[in-house]
Amino acid sequence: MRVFLSYHTPDRAVALGLKGAIEAALAGVDVFVDETHLRHGQLWQPALSDAIASAQAFLILVSTRVGDWQKFEYYEARDRKAKDDAFVLLPVIIADRAEGPAANLPGLAQLHWIESTEPTAPDPLAKILAALQSREAAKPVEAWRAINPYRGLVALEEQDADFFFGRERETADILETVIAAPGRLIALVGNSGVGKSSLVQAGVIGALKRQRWPGGGHGWPQALKDSRAFAYLAMKPGEDPIDALMSEFTALWFPDPTDPMRVDRRRAWAERLREGSARLADVIKASDEHLRSARALTPPPRIFLYVDQGEELYARSPPAERRRFSEIIAEGLAESAGRLIVMTSLRADYYGELLANARLFDLAEKIDVPPLRPDALAQVLSEPARVLGVALESDDLISHVVRSAEDQPGALPLLADLFTDLWERMRERGDGVLRISDHREIIQVGAALSGRADQFLADNPDKVSATKRLFTLRLAHVPRQGEPVRARWERDAGAGADPALDADWALAEQLAGPDWRLTVTGERDGRATAEVAHEILLKTWPTLKHWLEDERDFLVWRGEIEARRKDHAAAGAGGPRQQKQALLMGLPLDTAKRWLTARRSDIDPADQAFIEASVKEERARARGRRQAQAAIYALLVGIILVLVGVLNEAFVKERWNWFTVMRPFAMANFRPYALAAAAERRLQPSARFRECAAADCPEMIVVPAGRFVMGSSAAEQARYGAAARGVGANDLQNYQPGALSNEGPQHPVTIARPFAVSRFDVTFAEWDVCARVGGCRAKPDGGMGRGAKPAINISWDDAQQYVAWLSKMTGRQYRLLTEAEWEYAARAGTT
């Protein structure tokens, strides 16, 4: 006798233990498990089908989750059972109720099963052995004790198809479109909460895997005869839709999510798709080859790709990633129309984005998914209870709930959440009756969910800040335009060194528990995931709406900086120069620096590193600009000096002389002796001083402020005329009567401020100091002697050159006296 044993990978130890126990207890029984019975190089899928066809019994272990291979094997066994009633199909439910209800499988509720978390224990093992020998049937149990048909806020999947009601017409329409429109994108459009994901997974995929036409009416179409063997891939675009796409394909190639080859191949193929060196047709071809050679599997006749929450492509994916992903899908449908089926669900408020996406919209077959009508909604709520033999508290229970939710878009998941709660209370009571006595109030969409969220905060006041951080920074994405959407938080399995991340993750797991059901945790490519249980929480929980509004500016920027960082990483394929150009610059960098200073702990470390790399590059560019400017300035100065030298050689020589001779001389002989400003202010009238070494510059005397009468009187002019008779003929013209008339008439003059004047005429000694260092031109003394003698042969221009030189050497302002200053000083207070 052969027994086929089907199990999910996590339950391997239980399966192998049960195999050994059965074979030890029953002589001649061979328990088939794929691990020990499939030969290397053998095609698995036909081998499994052959093994089920040749077995006399099929034993399936049902835990809280079932695997894809289990589903395939179960459907094959159901077909065998339909043809041969003597065939034993025995579910053994090993789900621990503390961890959650058993997973659903189509038709499971109609089967007799054995329930035990330890099937090798004496009592459950005896029942299993008896059932396999057909000595007695497994005792029927009340199915509602093990199965909860309401999935709450989580979408129904294909194993829940027995409990999917109310959408038969839409499911049939979609299947007809799949047959009639190969190579087209089937887009399901509807409001949030109308059950689009459940329609695809439990309705469409459930029908394809069971090969049962929705609502009956006709047999399974020949065009879909191999649908059970299709490869079914389901993805959410997120921030990196190309990576998400390849994640699903590589999961086909490497079932173990911890296999490093799975991660490496995903990244390599995603990069090839992104840069255009590979197409989706190449991925499908590589998938066929890998399944055939490495896993000994028959390649699937068709690939069904479901892009769930298609609005993420527009709300979360960077524009460049969105464009390339759209091109990949469009090319794939064009080149592999006979192999590829692509379906997406999209929130109605994002339909305009699909309209603007020419690559996908031109291929789209739009199917509207309106809210369920009252009669259909009543069927969704009542039929699962009927299938599992559960009674209702009153005849009007369902109608009351439906009336309460009337005209409230998106009510379906919240009502399913309510009935999940009612079902668990029924299991605790153990009476098999759904009661709504405590919930007779009008049901508001999101009210129960929001109420649980507020209750959690009330029960855990110390976790308010952590909850705000989790929902705003981890589980929500806020676009610059449009409403917030939920985000999936992915965490590497090895991430455990950051206490803040550990605390956030522990909180996400607590909120996913049966008491709260505010988040959903899962796994993707070996990484733990968490997300909001339902997007309606973002719209109906006032506390969260307030948090998101308060943090909007930061959250919008945070999403955009993440996109810029990924663009920068992608630019690395173009080389270091192109990657540098993708760094932040200008206003975006200034904004990033402000947020980094204010909210560093709330910014992802990868984004922090991106900002800091941008700052470093900004500083390097600034240094380069300064060096370039300095070089340009030096070049310009050189050019100007050359030009000036050509045009004014004397000026150039003077400048050269100043830097090489005069300036060092000034520093050594003048500047150390120059009076400070305070010392100058303390000088009194008639005080004498020098502002340089003795004999190198004139001795000065302080002249006070005052008032005098300027000019010559008539008497003075007469005296000058009388004196003229005793002077030489050569000077006679200076003393003729009337010769001083330009010094009249006399008038008062005020000297407002004290000033200093040289006590004597400038001497040759002082002049020669200026001439020795090139500040003045040397002058002959005409044989009259030099030293302390007044310098002669001095023109007005020569005098101006001397005072300019003296000013430069001392750092003080020297000049020639005005006529009034000279006369005032010369009169020295006399008339």
XYZ file of C-alpha atoms in Angstrom, residues 86 137 245 321 334 377 489 527 546 587 617 644 650 729:
14
model
C -12.450 4.344 -2.174
C -13.545 6.769 9.109
C 9.080 41.430 -10.136
C 11.633 53.016 -12.227
C 4.003 41.783 -26.821
C -22.783 41.742 0.534
C 8.529 47.679 5.953
C 13.254 39.357 5.004
C -3.279 64.031 12.706
C 18.489 73.876 -2.842
C 31.208 66.472 -2.977
C 50.670 97.894 -17.680
C 57.850 103.605 -15.051
C 67.776 144.802 -9.149
